[in-house]
XYZ file of C-alpha atoms in Angstrom:
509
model
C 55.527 -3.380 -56.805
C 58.353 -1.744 -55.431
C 59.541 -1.402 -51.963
C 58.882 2.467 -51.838
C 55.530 1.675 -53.554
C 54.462 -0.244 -51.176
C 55.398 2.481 -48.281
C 53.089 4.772 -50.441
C 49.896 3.152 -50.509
C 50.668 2.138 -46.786
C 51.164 5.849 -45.743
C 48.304 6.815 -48.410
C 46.033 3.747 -46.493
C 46.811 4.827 -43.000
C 46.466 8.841 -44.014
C 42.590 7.483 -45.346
C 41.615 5.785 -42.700
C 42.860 8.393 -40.208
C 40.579 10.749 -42.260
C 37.675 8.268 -42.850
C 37.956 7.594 -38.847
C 37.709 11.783 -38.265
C 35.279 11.736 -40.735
C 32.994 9.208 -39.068
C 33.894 10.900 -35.254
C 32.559 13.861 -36.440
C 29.593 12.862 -38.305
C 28.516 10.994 -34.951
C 29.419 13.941 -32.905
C 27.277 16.180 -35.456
C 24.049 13.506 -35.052
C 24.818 12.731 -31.351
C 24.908 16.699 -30.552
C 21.358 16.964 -32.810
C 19.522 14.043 -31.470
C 20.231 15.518 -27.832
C 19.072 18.754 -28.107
C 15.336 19.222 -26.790
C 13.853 20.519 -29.595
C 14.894 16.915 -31.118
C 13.284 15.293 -28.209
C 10.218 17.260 -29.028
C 9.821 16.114 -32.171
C 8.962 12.620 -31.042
C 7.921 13.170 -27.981
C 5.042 15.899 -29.344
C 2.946 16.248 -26.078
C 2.119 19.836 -25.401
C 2.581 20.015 -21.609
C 5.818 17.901 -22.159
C 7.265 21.215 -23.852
C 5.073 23.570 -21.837
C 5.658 22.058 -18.289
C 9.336 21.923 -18.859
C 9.852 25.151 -19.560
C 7.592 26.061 -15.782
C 10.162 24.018 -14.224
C 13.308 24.824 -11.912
C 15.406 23.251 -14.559
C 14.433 26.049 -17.078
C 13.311 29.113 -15.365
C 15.081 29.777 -12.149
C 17.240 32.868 -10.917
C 20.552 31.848 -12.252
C 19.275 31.374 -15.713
C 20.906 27.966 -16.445
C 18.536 25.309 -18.863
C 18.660 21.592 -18.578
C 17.438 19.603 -21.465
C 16.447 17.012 -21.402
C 19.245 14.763 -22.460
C 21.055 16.252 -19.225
C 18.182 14.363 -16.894
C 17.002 11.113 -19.345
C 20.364 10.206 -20.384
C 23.067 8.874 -17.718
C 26.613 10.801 -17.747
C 29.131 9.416 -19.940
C 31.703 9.522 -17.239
C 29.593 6.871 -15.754
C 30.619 4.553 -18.433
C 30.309 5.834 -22.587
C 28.735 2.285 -23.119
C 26.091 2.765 -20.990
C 25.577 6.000 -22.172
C 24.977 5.198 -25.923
C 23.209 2.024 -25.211
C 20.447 4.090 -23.427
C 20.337 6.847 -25.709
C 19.571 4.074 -28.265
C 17.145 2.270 -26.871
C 15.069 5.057 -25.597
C 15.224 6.601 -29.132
C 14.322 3.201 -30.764
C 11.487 3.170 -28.167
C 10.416 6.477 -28.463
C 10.782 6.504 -32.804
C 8.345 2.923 -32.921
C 5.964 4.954 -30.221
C 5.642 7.645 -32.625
C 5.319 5.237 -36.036
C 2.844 3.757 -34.458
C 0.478 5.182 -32.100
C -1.588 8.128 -31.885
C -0.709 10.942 -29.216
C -3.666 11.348 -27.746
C -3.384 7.723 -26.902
C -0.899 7.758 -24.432
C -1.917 8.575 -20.822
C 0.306 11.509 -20.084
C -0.778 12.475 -16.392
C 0.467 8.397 -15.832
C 3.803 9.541 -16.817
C 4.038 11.927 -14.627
C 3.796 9.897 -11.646
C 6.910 9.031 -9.368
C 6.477 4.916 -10.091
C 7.333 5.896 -14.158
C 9.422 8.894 -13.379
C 11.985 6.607 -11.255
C 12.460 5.023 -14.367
C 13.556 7.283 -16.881
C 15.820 10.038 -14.311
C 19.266 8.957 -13.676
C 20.572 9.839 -10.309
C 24.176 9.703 -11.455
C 22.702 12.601 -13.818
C 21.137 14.784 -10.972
C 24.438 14.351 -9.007
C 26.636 15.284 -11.479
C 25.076 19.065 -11.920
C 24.042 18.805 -8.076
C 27.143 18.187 -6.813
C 26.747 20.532 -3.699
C 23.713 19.113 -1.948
C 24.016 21.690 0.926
C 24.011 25.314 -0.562
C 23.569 28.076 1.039
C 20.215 28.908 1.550
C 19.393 24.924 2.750
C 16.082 24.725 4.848
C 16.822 22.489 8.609
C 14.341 19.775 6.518
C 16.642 19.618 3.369
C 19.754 19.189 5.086
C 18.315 16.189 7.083
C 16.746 14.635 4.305
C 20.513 15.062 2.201
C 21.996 13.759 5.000
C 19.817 10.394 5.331
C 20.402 10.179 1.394
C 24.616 10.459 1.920
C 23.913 8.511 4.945
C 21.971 5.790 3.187
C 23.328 4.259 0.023
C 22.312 1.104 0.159
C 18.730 1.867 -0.521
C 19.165 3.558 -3.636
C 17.604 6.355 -2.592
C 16.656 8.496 -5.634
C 16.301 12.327 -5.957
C 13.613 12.203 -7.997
C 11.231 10.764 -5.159
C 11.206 13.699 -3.416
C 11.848 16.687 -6.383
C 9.025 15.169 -9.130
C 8.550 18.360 -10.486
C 12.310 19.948 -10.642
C 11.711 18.611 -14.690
C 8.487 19.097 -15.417
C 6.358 21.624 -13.237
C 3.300 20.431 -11.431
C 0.771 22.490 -10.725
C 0.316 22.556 -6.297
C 3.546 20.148 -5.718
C 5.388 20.537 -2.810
C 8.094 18.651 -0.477
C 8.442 20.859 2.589
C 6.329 20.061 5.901
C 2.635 21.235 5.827
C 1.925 24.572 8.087
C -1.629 25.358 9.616
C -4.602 23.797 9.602
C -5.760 22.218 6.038
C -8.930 23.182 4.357
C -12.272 20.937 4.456
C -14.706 23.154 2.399
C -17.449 24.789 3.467
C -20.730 23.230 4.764
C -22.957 22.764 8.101
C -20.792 22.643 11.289
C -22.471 19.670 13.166
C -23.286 20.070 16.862
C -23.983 16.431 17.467
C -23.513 13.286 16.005
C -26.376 10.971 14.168
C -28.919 9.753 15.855
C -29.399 5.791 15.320
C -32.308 4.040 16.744
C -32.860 1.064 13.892
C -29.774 -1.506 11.872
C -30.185 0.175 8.533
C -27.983 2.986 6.393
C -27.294 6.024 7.876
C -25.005 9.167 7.836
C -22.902 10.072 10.656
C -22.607 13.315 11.115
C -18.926 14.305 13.320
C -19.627 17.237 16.001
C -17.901 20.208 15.602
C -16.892 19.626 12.134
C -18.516 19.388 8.686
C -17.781 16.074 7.851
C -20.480 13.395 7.187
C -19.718 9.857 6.624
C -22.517 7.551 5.053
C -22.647 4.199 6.982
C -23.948 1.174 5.196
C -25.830 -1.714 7.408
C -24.188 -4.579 6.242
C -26.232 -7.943 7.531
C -24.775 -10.818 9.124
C -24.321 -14.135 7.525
C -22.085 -17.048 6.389
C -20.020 -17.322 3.656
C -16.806 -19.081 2.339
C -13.465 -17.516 3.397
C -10.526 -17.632 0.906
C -10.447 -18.819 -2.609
C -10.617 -22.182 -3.848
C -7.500 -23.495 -5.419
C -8.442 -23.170 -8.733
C -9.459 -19.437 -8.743
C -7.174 -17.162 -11.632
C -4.828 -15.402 -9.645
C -4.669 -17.148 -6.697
C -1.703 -17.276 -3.869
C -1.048 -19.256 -1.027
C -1.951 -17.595 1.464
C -5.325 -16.988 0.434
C -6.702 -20.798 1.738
C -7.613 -23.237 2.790
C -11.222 -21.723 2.602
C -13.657 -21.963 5.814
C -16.830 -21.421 5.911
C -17.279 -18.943 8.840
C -19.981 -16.218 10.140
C -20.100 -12.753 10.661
C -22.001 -10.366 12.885
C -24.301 -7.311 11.364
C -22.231 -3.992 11.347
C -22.173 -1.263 9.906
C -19.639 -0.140 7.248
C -17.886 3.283 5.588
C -20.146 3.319 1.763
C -16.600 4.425 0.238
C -12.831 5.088 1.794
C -12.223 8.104 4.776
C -11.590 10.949 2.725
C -9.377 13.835 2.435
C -11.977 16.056 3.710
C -13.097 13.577 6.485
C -9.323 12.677 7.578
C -8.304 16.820 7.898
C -11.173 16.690 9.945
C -9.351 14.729 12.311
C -6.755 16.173 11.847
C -7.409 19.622 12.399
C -8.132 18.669 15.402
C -5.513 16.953 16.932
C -2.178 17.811 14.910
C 0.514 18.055 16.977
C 4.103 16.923 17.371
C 3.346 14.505 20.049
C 3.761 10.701 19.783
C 1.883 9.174 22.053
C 0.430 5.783 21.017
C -3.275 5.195 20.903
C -3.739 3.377 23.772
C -6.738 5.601 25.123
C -9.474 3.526 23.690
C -13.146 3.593 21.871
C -15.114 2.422 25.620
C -14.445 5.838 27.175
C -17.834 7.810 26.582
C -16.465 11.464 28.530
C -15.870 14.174 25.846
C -13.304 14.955 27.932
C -11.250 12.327 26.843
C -11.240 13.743 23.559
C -8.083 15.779 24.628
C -6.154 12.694 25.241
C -6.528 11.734 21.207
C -2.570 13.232 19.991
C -3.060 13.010 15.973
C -0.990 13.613 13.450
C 2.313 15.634 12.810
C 2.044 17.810 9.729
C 3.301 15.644 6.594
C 5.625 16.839 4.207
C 4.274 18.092 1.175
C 0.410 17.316 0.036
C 0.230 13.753 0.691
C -2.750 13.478 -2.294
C 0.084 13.885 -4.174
C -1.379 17.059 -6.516
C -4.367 14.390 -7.898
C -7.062 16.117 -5.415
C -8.580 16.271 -2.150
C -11.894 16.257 -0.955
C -14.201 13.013 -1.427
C -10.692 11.092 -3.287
C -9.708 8.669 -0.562
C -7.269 9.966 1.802
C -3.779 8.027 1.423
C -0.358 7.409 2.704
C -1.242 7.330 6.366
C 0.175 4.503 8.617
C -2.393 2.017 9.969
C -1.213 3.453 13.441
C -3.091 6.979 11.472
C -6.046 5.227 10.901
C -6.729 3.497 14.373
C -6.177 7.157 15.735
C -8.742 8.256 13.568
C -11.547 5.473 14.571
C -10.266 6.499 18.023
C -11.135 10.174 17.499
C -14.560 9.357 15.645
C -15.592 6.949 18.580
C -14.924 9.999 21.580
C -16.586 12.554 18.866
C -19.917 10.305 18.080
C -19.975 7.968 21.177
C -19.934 5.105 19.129
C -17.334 2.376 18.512
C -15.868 2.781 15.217
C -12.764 0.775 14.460
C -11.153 -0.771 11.431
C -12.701 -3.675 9.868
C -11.406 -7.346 10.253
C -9.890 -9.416 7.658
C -12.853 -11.365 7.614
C -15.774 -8.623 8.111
C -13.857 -7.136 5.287
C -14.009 -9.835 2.732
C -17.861 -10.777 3.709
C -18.415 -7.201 2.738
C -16.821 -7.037 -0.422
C -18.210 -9.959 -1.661
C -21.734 -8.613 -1.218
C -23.233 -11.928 -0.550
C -21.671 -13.828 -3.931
C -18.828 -16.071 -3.785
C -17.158 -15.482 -7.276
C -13.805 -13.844 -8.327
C -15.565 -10.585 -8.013
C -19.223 -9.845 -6.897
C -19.825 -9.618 -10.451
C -19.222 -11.984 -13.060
C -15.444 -12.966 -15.342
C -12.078 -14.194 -13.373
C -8.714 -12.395 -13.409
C -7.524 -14.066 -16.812
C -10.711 -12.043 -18.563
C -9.383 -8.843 -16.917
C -5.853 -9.056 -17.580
C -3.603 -8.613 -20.767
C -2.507 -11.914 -22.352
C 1.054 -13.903 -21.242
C 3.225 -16.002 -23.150
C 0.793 -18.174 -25.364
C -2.114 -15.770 -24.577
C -0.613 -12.897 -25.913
C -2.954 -11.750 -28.169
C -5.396 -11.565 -25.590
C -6.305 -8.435 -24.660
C -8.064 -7.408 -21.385
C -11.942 -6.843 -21.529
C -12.179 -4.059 -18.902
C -15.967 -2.817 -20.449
C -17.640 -5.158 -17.012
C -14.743 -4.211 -14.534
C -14.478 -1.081 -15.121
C -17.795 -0.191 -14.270
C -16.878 -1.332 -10.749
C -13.080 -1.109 -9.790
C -10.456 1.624 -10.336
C -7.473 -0.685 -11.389
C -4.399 -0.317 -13.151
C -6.093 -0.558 -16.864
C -8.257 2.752 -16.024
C -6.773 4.543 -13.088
C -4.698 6.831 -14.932
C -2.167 6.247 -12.067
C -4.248 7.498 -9.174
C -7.005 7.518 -7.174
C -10.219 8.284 -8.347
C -13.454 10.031 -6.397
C -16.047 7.087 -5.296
C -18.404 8.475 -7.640
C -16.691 7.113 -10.767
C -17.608 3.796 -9.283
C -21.031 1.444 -9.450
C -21.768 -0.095 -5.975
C -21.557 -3.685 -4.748
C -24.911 -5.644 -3.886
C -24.600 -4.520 -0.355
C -24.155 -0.725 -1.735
C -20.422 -0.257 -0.862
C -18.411 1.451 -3.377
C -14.320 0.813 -3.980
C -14.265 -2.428 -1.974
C -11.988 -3.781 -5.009
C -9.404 -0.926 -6.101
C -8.387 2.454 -5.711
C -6.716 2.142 -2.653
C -6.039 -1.185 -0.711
C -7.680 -0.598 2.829
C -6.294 -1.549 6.439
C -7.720 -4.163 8.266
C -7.201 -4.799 12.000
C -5.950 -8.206 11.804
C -2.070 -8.748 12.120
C -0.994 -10.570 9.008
C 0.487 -14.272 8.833
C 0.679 -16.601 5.312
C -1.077 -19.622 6.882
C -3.842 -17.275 9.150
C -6.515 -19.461 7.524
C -5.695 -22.453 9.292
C -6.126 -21.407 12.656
C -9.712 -20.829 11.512
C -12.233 -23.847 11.990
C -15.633 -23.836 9.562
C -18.296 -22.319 11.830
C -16.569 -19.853 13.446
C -18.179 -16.895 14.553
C -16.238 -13.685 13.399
C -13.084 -15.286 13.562
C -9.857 -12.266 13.881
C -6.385 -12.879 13.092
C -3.084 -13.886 14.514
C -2.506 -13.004 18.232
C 0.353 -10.840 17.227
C 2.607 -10.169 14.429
C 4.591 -7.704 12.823
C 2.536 -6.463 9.895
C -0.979 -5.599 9.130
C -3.678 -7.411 6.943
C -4.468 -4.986 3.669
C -7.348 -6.013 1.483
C -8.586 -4.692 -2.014
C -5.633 -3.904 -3.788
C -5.478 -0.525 -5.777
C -5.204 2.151 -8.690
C -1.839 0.435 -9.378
C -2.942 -3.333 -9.528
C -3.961 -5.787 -11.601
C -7.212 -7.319 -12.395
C -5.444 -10.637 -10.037
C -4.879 -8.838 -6.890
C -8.431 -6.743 -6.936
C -9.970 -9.963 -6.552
C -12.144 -10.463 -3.368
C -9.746 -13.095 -1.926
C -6.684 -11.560 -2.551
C -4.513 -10.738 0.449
C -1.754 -8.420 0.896
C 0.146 -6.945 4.281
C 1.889 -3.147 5.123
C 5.289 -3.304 4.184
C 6.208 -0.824 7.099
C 9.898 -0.659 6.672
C 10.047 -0.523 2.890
C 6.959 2.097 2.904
C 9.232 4.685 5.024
C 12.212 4.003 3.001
C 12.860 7.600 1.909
C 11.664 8.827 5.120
C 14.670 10.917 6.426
C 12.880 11.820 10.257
C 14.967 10.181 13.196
C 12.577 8.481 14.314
C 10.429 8.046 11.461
C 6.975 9.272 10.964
C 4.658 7.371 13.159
C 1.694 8.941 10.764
C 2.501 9.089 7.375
C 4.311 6.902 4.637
C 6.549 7.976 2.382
C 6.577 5.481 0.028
C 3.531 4.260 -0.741
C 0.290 5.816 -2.505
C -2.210 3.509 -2.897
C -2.995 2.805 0.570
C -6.139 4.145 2.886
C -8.626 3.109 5.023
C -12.542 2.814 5.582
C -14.316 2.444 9.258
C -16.842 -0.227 10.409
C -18.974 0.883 13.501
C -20.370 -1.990 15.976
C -24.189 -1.856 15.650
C -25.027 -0.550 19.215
C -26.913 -2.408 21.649
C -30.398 -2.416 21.603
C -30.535 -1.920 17.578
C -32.666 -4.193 15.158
């Protein structure tokens, strides 16, 4: 072959691969551009609300009539790096293609999806930025400036927009994130003039003056039993031993969590701005003293976050809330409520057994298979009947009702929310305990509090009766932008609440 030849099928080579190469671009452009349109996403992802709730949204129908799809909010931005760009976009449409080969629709638990723990997963912030560039517009409430500037002023926790504007994608019904105005609603019913009147140790329902909430006590009878777990319990930690035998004293305990309509109760009554602590305390008998009781501040948005109100466990207050509500309830009945020790607690939830759970099977039964156990799937058909866990919350909390009671008739000791105990919270608590100790408390002093229970979001290992957890103050008011923070509510935690133990007067059998 000739010299010039060989130029020839050189030029001819590069002139085909330069078209083969424009060819390709443009094919990928063609399926990239398809795939990323939300009509494509729909065809996968063939839930009706995920169309319908969309198109509710801000990002859809708003005054300036610009639509974001929902490539613009699922994908990152390629100017945050083209790699990382196509690498999502492929394995969220690998995921989403096998989801659709292979399960049903009606399958998947849609209203779980909508919660802020999944959403955080699949919206980019880089995403929200880039069309969002302005976060002070004109038009800016006092509350949305502060809580942009705490988010410019704050990088380092990864603060993400999406924790505090869940429904700027997909519309949900009663959401809001601006500060509560005016007094909340607690139904209708009987407006009680004075509180219950206790003469003998057995059940009864409180009944809170000048409201119309009710609370049903349960006598719980005083005994011995085995604090902790033993070392070879499923699930175990630490700081759940050594075990010690110890006793407790009769009281009487909440049948279920404080409520929504029970806590606006409280706070109906006592909202205010003020921050005084709760130093006041449950002795004073005057209802005088009732005007010394400064509750809450208004929270911002509904703190039930859009699942319900009414008899679903109140949430997201700070144990500093709940004390301030026993406070309240002991000036209002002339009793002495109070949050329940570690110990009281566990006695209770156990219901007299001494198992995993007051009724029968152990934390590997309840639990999804690991590593040479997975084909084991979790048998929730005894559990279930009992606890509101991860496996059958649906991602929230659910009324008491939906819940068989424990042998000493308390309902949601294990699950749906984990509940505040008065003790302060240390890893090695147990060992300044000694067996026969009469209603043995906690650490002197410490920096977080005891929680017990665990809750919708846990597994069947930490809604075991031993299992122990603590508040996580700081990293619960992590998006909080207030200077000083809210000394009432959380912003970043759900699952927590709280149920009241009254001291059985004196004179009661």
């Amino acid at each position: 072959m000739s010299a010039s030849d060989k130029k020839t099928v050189i030029l001819f080579a590069i002139l085909g691969g330069i078209v083969l190469g424009v060819c390709v671009f443009w094919s990928l452009s063609v399926v990239e551009t398809h795939t990323s349109t939300s009509d494509y996403c729909m065809s996968c992802h063939y839930h009706e609300d995920a169309d319908r709730l969309w198109k509710q949204s801000p990002h859809y129908l708003n005054g300036s009539g610009v639509v974001t799809d929902c490539a613009a909010c699922h994908l990152p931005p390629k100017e945050a790096g083209v790699a990382r760009y196509y690498m999502a976009k492929l394995r969220m449409g690998a995921k989403d293609i096998w989801a659709k080969a292979t399960r049903d629709k009606d399958s998947f638990d849609w209203e779980a999806k909508r919660q802020v723990e999944h959403a955080e997963k699949i919206v980019y912030n880089e995403s929200c930025i880039q069309c969002h560039q302005d976060l002070y517009p004109e038009g800016i409430s006092d509350d949305g400036v502060a809580a942009h500037l705490y988010y410019d002023d704050h990088a380092e926790l990864k603060l993400q927009c999406i924790s505090c504007h869940l429904n700027a994608g997909h519309y949900i019904p009663g959401y809001t994130h601006k500060k509560l105005e005016g007094k909340m609603d607690t139904g209708t019913g009987e407006i009680y003039d004075s509180a219950a009147d206790v003469t003998r140790f057995e059940d009864f329902t409180e009944t809170v003056p000048g409201t119309n909430a009710s609370i049903r006590m349960v006598a719980v009878p005083g005994g011995e039993f085995m604090l902790g777990s033993p070392e070879n319990e499923s699930g175990r930690r630490s700081d759940e031993g050594p075990q010690k035998k110890v006793r407790v004293s009769p009281f009487f305990m909440g049948e279920a969590e404080i409520s929504w309509q029970q806590f606006w109760s409280f706070y109906n009554e006592t909202m205010s701005e003020g921050r005084t602590p709760p130093a006041k305390v449950y002795a004073a008998n005057s209802r005088e003293d009732l005007d010394a009781v400064t509750g809450p501040t208004p929270p911002f948005g509904f703190p039930d976050q859009g699942w319900g109100m009414g008899e679903r466990p109140a949430i997201t207050m700070t144990h500093y809330a709940a004390e301030t509500f026993c406070q309240w309830l002991s000036l209002k009945t002339g009793r002495h409520y109070r949050l329940p020790t570690e110990a009281e607690w566990e006695y209770a939830a156990r219901g007299g057994t001494q198992g995993d759970y007051f009724f029968e099977g152990d934390a590997r039964r309840y639990s999804d298979g690991k590593g040479l156990r997975f084909m084991h799937k979790a048998d929730t058909s005894v559990i279930g009947r009992y606890v509101v866990f991860e496996p059958t919350s649906r991602a929230r909390t659910q009324e008491p009702r939906s819940v068989a009671s424990n042998p000493f008739g308390l309902k949601n000791m294990l699950g749906n929310v984990m509940e505040y105990c008065s003790d302060w919270y240390a890893e090695d608590a147990y060992d300044g305990i000694s067996d026969g100790d009469l209603d043995p408390k906690g650490p002197a002093q410490g920096t977080e509090h005891v929680v017990r229970g665990g809750s919708y979001a846990d597994g069947a290992d930490r809604v075991r009766c031993a299992a122990r957890e603590h508040t996580r103050h700081d990293d619960w008011l992590r998006t909080d932008p207030q200077n000083p923070k809210s000394i009432w509510w959380y912003s970043d935690i759900r699952g927590i609440g709280f149920r009241v133990v009254c001291d059985v007067p004196e004179g009661i059998e």
